[in-house]
mmCIF file of N, CA and C in Angstrom:
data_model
loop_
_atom_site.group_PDB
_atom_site.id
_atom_site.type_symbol
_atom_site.label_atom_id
_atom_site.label_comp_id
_atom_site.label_asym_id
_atom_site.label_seq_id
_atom_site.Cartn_x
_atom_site.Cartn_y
_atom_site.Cartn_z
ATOM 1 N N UNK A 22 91.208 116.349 73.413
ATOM 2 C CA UNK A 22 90.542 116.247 74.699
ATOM 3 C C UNK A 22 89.909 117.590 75.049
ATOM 4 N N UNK A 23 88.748 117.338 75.580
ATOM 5 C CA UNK A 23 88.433 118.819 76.185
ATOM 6 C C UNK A 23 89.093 119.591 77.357
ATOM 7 N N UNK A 24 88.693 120.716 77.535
ATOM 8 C CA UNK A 24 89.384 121.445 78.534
ATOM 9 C C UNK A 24 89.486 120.587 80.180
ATOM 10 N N UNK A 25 88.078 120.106 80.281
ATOM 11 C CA UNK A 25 87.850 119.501 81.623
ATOM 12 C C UNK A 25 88.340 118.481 81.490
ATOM 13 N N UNK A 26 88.296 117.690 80.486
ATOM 14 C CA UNK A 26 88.991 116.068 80.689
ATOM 15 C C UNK A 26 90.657 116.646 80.767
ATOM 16 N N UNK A 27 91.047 117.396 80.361
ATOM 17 C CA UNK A 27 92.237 117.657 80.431
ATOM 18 C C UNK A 27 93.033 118.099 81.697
ATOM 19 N N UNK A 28 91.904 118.757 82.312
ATOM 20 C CA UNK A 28 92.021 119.178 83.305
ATOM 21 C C UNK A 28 92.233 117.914 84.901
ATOM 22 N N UNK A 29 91.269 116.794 84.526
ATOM 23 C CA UNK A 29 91.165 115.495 85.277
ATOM 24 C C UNK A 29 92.211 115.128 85.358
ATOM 25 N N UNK A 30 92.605 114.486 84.002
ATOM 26 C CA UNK A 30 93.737 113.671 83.498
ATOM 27 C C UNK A 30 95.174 114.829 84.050
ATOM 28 N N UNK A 31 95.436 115.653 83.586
ATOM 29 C CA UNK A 31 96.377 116.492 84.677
ATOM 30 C C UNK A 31 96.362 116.240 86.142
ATOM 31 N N UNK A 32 95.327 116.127 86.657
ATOM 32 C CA UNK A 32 95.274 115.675 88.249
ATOM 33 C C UNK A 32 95.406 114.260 88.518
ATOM 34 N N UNK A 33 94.972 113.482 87.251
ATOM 35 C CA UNK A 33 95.641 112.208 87.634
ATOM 36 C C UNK A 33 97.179 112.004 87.833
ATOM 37 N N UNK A 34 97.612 112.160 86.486
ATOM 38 C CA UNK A 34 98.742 111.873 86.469
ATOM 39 C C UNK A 34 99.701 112.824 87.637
ATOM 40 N N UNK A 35 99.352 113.867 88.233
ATOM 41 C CA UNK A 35 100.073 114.346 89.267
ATOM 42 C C UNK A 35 99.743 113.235 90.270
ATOM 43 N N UNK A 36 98.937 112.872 90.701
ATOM 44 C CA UNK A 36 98.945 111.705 91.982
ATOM 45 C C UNK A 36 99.447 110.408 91.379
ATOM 46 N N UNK A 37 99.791 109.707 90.331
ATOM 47 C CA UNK A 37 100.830 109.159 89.863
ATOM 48 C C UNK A 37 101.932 109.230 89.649
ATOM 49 N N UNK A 38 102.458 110.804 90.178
ATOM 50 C CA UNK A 38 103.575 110.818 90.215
ATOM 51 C C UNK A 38 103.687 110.962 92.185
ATOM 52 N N UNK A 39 102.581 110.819 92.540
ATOM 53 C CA UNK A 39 102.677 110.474 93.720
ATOM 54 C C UNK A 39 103.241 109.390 94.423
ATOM 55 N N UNK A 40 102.373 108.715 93.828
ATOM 56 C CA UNK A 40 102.812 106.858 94.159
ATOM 57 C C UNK A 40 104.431 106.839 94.179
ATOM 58 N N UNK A 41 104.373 105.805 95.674
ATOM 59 C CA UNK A 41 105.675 105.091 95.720
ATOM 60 C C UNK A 41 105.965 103.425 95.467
ATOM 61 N N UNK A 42 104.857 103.248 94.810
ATOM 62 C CA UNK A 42 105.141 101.878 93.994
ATOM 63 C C UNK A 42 106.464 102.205 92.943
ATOM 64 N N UNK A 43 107.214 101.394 93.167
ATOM 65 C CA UNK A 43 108.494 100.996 92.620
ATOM 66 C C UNK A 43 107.744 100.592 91.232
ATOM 67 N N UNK A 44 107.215 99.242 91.224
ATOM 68 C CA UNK A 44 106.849 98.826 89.927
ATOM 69 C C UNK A 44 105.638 99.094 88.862
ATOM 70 N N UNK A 45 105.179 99.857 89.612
ATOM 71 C CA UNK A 45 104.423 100.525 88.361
ATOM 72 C C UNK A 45 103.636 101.720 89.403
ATOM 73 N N UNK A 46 103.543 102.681 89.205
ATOM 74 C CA UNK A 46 102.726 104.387 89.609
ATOM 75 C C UNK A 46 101.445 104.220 88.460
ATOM 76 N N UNK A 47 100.304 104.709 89.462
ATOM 77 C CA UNK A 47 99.042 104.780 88.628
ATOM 78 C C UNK A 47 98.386 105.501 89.765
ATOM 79 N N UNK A 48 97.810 106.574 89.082
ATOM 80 C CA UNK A 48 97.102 108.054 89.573
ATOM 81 C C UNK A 48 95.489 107.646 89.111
ATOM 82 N N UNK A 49 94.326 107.793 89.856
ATOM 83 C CA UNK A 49 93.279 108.366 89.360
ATOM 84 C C UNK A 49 92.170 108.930 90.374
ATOM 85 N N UNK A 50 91.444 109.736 89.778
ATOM 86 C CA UNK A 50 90.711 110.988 89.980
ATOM 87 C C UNK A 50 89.040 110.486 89.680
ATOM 88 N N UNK A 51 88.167 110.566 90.771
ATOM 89 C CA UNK A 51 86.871 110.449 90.527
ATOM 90 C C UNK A 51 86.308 112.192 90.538
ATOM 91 N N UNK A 52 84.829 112.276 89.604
ATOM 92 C CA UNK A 52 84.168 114.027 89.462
ATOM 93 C C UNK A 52 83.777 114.199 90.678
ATOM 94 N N UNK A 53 83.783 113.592 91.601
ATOM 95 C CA UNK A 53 83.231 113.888 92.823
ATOM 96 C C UNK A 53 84.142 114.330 93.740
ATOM 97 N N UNK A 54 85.770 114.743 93.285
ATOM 98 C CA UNK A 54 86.935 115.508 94.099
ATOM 99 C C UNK A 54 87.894 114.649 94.637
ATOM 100 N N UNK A 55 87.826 113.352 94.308
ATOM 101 C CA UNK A 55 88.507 112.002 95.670
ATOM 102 C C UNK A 55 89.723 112.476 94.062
ATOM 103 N N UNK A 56 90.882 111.836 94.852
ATOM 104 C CA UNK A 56 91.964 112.065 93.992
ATOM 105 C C UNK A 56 92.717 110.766 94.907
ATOM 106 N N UNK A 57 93.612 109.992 94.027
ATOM 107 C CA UNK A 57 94.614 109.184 94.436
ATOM 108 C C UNK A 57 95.410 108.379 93.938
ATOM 109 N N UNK A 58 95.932 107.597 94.606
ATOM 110 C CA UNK A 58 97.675 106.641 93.644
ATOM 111 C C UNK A 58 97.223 105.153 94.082
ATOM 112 N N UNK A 59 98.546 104.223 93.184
ATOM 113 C CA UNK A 59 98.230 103.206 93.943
ATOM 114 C C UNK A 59 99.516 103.237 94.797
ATOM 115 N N UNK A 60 98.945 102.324 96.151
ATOM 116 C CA UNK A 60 100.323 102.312 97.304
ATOM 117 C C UNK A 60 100.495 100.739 97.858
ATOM 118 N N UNK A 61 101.450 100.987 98.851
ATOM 119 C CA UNK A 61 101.129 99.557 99.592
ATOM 120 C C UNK A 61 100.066 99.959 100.489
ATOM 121 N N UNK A 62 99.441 99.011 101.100
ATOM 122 C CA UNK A 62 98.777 99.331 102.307
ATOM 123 C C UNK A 62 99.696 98.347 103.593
ATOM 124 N N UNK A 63 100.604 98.064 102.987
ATOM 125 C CA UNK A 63 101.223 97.629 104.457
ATOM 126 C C UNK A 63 102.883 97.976 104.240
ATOM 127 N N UNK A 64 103.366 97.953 105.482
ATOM 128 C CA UNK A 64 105.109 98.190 105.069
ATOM 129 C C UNK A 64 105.859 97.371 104.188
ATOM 130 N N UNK A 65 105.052 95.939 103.760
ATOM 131 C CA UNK A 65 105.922 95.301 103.195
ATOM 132 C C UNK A 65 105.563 95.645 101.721
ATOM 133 N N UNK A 66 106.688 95.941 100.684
ATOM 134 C CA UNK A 66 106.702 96.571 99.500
ATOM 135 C C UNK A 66 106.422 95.183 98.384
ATOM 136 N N UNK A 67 105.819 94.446 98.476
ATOM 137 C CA UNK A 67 105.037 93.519 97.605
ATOM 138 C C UNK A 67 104.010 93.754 96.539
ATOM 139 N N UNK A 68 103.952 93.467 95.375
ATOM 140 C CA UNK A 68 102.830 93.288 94.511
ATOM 141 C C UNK A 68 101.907 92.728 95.226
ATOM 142 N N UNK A 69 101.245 91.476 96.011
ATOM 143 C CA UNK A 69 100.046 91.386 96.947
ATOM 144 C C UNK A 69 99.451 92.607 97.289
ATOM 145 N N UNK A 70 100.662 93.228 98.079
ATOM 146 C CA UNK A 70 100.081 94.585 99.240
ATOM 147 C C UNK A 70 99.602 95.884 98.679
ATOM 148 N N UNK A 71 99.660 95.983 97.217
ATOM 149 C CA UNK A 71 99.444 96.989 96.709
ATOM 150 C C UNK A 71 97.547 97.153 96.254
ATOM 151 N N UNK A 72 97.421 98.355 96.649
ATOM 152 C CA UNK A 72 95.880 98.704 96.546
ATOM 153 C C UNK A 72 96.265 99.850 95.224
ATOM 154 N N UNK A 73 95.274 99.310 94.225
ATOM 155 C CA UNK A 73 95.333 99.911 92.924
ATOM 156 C C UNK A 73 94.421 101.501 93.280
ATOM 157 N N UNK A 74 94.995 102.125 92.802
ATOM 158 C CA UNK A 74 94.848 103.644 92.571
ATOM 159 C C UNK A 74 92.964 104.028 92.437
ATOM 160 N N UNK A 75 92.308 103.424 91.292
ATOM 161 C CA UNK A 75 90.891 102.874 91.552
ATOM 162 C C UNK A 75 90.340 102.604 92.756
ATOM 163 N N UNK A 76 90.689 101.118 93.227
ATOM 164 C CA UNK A 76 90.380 100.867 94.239
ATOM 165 C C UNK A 76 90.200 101.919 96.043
ATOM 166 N N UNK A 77 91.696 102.353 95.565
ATOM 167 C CA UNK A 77 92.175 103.285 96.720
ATOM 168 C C UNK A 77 90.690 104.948 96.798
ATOM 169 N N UNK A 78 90.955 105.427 95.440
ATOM 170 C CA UNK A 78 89.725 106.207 95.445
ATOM 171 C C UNK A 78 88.223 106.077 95.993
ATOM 172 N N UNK A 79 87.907 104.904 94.977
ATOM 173 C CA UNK A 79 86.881 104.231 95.150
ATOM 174 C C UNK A 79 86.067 104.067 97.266
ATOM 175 N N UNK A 80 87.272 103.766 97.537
ATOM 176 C CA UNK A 80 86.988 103.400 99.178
ATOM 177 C C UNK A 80 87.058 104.297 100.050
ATOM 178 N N UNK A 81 88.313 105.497 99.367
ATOM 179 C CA UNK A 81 88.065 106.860 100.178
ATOM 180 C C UNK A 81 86.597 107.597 100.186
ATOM 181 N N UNK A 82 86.537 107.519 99.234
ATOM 182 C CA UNK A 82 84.933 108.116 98.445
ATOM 183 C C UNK A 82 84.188 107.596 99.783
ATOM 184 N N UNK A 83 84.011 106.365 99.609
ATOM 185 C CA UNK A 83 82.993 105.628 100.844
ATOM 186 C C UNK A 83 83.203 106.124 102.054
ATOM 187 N N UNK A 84 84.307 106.002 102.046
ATOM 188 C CA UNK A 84 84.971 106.333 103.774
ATOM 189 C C UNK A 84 84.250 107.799 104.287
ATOM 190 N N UNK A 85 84.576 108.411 103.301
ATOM 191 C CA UNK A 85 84.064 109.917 103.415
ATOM 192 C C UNK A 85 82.696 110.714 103.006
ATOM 193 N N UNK A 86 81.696 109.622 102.766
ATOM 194 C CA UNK A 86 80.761 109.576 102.639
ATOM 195 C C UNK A 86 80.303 110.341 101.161
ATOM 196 N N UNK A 87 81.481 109.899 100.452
ATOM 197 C CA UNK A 87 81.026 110.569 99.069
ATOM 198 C C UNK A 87 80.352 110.217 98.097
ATOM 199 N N UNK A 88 79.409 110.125 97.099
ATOM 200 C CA UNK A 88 79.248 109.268 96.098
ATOM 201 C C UNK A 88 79.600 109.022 95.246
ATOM 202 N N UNK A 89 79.769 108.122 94.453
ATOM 203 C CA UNK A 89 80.288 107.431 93.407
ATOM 204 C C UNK A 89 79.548 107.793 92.052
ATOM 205 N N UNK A 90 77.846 106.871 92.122
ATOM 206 C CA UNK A 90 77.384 106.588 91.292
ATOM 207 C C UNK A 90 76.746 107.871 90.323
ATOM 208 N N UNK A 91 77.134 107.950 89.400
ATOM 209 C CA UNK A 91 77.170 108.943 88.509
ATOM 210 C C UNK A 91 77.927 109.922 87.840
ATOM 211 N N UNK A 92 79.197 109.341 88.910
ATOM 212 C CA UNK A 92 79.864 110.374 88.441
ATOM 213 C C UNK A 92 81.079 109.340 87.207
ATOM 214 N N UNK A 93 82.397 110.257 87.123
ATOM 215 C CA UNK A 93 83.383 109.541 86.078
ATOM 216 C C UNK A 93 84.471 109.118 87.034
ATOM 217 N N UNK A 94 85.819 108.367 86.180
ATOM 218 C CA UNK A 94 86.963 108.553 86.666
ATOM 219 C C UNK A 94 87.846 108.100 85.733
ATOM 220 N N UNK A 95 88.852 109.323 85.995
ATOM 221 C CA UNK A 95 90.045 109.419 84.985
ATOM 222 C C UNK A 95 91.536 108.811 85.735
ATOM 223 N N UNK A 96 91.658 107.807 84.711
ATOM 224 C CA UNK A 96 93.610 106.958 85.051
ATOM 225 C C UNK A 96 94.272 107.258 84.534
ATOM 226 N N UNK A 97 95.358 107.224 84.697
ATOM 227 C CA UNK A 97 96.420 106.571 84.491
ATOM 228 C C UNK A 97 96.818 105.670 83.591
ATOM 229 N N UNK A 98 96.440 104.496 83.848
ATOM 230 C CA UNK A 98 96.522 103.166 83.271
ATOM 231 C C UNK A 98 94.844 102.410 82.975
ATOM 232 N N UNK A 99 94.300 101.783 82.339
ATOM 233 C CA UNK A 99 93.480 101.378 81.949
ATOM 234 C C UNK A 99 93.175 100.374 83.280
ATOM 235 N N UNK A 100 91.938 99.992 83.545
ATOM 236 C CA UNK A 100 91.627 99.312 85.060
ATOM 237 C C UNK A 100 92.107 97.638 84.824
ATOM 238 N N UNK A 101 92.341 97.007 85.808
ATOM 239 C CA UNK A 101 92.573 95.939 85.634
ATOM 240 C C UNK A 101 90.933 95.479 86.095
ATOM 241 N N UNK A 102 90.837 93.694 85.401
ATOM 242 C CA UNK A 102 89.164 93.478 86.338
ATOM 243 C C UNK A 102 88.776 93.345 87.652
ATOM 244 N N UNK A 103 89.282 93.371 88.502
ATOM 245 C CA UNK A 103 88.748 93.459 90.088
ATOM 246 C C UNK A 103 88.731 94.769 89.907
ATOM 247 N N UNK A 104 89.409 95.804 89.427
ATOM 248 C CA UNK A 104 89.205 97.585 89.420
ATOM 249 C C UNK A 104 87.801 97.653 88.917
ATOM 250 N N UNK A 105 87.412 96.716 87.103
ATOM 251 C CA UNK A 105 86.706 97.490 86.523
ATOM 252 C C UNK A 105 85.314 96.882 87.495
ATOM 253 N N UNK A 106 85.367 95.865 88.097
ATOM 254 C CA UNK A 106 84.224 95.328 88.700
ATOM 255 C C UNK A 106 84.044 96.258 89.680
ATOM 256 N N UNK A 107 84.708 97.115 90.740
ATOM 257 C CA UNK A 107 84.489 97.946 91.549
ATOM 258 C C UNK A 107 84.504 98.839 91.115
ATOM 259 N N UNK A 108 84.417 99.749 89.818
ATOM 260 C CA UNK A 108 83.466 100.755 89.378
ATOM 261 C C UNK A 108 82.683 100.715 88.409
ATOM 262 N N UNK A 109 82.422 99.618 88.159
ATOM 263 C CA UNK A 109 80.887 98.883 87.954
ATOM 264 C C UNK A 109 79.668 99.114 88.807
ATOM 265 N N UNK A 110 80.380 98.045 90.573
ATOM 266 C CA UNK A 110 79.754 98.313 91.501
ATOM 267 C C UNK A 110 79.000 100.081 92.613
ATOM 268 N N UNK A 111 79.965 100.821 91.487
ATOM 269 C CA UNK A 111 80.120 101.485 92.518
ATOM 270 C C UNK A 111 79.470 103.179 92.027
ATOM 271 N N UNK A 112 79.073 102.379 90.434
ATOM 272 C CA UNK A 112 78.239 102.985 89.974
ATOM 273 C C UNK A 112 79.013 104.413 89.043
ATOM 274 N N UNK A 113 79.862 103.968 88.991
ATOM 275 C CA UNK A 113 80.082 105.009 87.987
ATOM 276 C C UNK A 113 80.279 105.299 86.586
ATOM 277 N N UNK A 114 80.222 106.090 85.745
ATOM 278 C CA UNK A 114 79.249 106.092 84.617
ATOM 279 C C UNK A 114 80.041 106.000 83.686
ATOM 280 N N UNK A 115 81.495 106.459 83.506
ATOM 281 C CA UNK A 115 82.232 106.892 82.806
ATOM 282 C C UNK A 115 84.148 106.311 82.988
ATOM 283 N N UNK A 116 84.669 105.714 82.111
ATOM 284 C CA UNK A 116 86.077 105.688 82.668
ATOM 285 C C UNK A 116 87.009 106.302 81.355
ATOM 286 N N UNK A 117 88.096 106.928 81.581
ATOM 287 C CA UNK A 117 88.167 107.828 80.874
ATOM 288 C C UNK A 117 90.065 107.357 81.597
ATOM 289 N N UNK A 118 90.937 107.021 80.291
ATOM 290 C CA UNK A 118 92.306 105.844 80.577
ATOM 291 C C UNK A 118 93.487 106.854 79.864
ATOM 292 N N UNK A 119 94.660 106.751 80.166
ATOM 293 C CA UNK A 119 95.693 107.642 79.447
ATOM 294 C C UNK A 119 96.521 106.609 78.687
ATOM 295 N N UNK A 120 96.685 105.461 79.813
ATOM 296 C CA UNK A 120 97.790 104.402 78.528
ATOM 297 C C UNK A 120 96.847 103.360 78.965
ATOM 298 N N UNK A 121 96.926 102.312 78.016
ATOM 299 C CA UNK A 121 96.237 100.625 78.011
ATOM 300 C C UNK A 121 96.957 100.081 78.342
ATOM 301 N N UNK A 122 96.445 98.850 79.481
ATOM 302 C CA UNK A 122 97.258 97.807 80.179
ATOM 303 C C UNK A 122 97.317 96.469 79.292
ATOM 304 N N UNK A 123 98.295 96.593 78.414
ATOM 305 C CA UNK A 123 98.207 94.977 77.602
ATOM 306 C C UNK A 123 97.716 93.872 78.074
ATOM 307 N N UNK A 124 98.144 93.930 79.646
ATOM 308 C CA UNK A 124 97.608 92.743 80.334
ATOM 309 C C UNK A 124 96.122 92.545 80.846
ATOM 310 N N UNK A 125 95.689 93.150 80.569
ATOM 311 C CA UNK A 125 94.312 93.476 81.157
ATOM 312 C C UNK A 125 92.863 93.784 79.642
ATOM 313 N N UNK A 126 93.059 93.469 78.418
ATOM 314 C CA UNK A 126 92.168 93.906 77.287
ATOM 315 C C UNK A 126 90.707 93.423 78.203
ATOM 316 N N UNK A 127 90.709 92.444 78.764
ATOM 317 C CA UNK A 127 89.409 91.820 79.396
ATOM 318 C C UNK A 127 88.295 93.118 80.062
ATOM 319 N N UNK A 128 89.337 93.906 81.092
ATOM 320 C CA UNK A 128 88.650 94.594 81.657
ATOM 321 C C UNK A 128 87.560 95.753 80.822
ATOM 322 N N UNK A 129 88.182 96.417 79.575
ATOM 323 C CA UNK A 129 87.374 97.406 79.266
ATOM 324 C C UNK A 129 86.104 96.503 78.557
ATOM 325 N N UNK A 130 86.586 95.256 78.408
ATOM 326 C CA UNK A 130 84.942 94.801 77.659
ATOM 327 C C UNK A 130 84.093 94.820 78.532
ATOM 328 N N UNK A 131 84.525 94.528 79.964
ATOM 329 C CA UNK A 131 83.510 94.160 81.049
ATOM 330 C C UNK A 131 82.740 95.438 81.159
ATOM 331 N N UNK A 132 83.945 96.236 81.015
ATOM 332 C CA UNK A 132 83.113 98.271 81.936
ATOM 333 C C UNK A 132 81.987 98.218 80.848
ATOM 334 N N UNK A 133 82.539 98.017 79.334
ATOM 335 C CA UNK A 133 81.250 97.986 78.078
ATOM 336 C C UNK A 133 80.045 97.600 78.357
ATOM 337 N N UNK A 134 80.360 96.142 78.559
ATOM 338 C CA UNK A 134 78.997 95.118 78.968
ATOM 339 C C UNK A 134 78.602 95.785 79.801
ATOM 340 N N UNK A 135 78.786 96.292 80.995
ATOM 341 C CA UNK A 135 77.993 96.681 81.917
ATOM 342 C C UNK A 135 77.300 98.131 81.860
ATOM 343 N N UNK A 136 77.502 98.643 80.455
ATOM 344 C CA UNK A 136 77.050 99.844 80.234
ATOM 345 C C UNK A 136 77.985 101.162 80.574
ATOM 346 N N UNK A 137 79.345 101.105 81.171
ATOM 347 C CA UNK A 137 79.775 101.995 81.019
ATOM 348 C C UNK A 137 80.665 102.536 80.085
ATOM 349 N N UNK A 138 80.947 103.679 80.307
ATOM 350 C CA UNK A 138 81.501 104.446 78.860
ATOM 351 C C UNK A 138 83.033 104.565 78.568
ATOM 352 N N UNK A 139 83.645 104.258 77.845
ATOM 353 C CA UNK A 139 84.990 104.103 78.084
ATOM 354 C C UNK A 139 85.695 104.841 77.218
ATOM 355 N N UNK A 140 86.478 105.179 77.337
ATOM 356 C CA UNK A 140 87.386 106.744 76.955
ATOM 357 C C UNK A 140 88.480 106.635 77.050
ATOM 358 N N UNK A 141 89.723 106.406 75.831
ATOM 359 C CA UNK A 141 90.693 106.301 75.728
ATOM 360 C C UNK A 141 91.373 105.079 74.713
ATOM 361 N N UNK A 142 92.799 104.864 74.457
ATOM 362 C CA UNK A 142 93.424 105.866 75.279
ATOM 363 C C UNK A 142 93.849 107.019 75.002
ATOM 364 N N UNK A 143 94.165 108.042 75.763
ATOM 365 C CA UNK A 143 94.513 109.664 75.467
ATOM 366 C C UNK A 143 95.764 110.475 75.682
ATOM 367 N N UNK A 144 96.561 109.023 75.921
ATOM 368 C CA UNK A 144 97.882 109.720 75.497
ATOM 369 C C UNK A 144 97.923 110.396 74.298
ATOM 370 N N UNK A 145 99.075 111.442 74.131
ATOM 371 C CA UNK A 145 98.984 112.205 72.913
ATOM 372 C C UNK A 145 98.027 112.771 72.062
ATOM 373 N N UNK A 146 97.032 112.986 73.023
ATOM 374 C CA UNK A 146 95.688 113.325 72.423
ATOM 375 C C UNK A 146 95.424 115.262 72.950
ATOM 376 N N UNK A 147 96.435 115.450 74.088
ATOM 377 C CA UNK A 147 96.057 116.689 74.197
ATOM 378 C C UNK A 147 96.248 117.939 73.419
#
C-alpha cells in the first residue's frame, strides 16, 4: 500500500474501533476529511437501526456542505449494495476495502459497472 492509502486506512480502522455496534464495527474515511463508524441512529440497539459507516459519512459530507464527487473512500469492510449505490450516487471515484463481506460479492460488481475503482482487499498488504 502506499504511504497515503495507508495513512486513510489507519484512520479508518481507528473510527471502527469507534463504533458501538455490538455486531459488527465498520470505520470509513472519505479524501474530502469526513471520517466515521457505523452506529445506531436510534436507542434501540437493532440491526434495522444501524446506519452503515458509508452511509453515515456519505450524509455528513452533505450535511456539511462537503463534496463527494471525486473524491475516494477507504473501509473497513467491503460496501454492502444500498452503500455501493450511495457512492455511486454520490459520485465518488474510488473505493478502496480492508476485509470482503462474503455476504455482499454483488456490491463490488455494481461499484465496477458503474465505473468506479475498486481497491482491495488490503488486509496484510501493509
Amino acid at each position: 500500500m502506499t504511504d497515503i492509502t495507508n495513512e486513510f486506512m489507519a484512520l479508518a480502522l481507528d473510527m471502527k474501533a469507534q463504533s458501538t455496534n455490538k455486531h459488527r464495527q465498520v470505520g470509513a474515511v472519505i479524501t474530502n476529511g469526513i471520517a466515521s463508524h457505523n452506529t445506531h441512529i436510534t436507542r434501540f440497539e437493532r440491526p434495522e437501526t444501524t446506519l452503515h459507516a458509508e452511509a453515515s459519512a456519505i450524509c455528513r459530507a452533505a450535511s456539511e456542505g462537503r463534496p463527494t464527487a471525486g473524491h475516494e473512500i477507504y473501509v473497513t469492510l467491503s460496501p454492502c449494495v444500498s452503500c455501493a449505490k450511495l457512492i455511486i450516487q454520490a459520485g465518488i471515484t474510488a473505493v478502496h476495502y480492508y476485509k470482503f463481506d462474503v455476504g455482499q460479492p454483488i456490491a463490488l460488481e455494481l461499484l465496477r459497472h458503474a465505473g468506479v475503482k475498486v481497491n482491495g482487499p488490503l488486509e496484510g498488504q501493509q
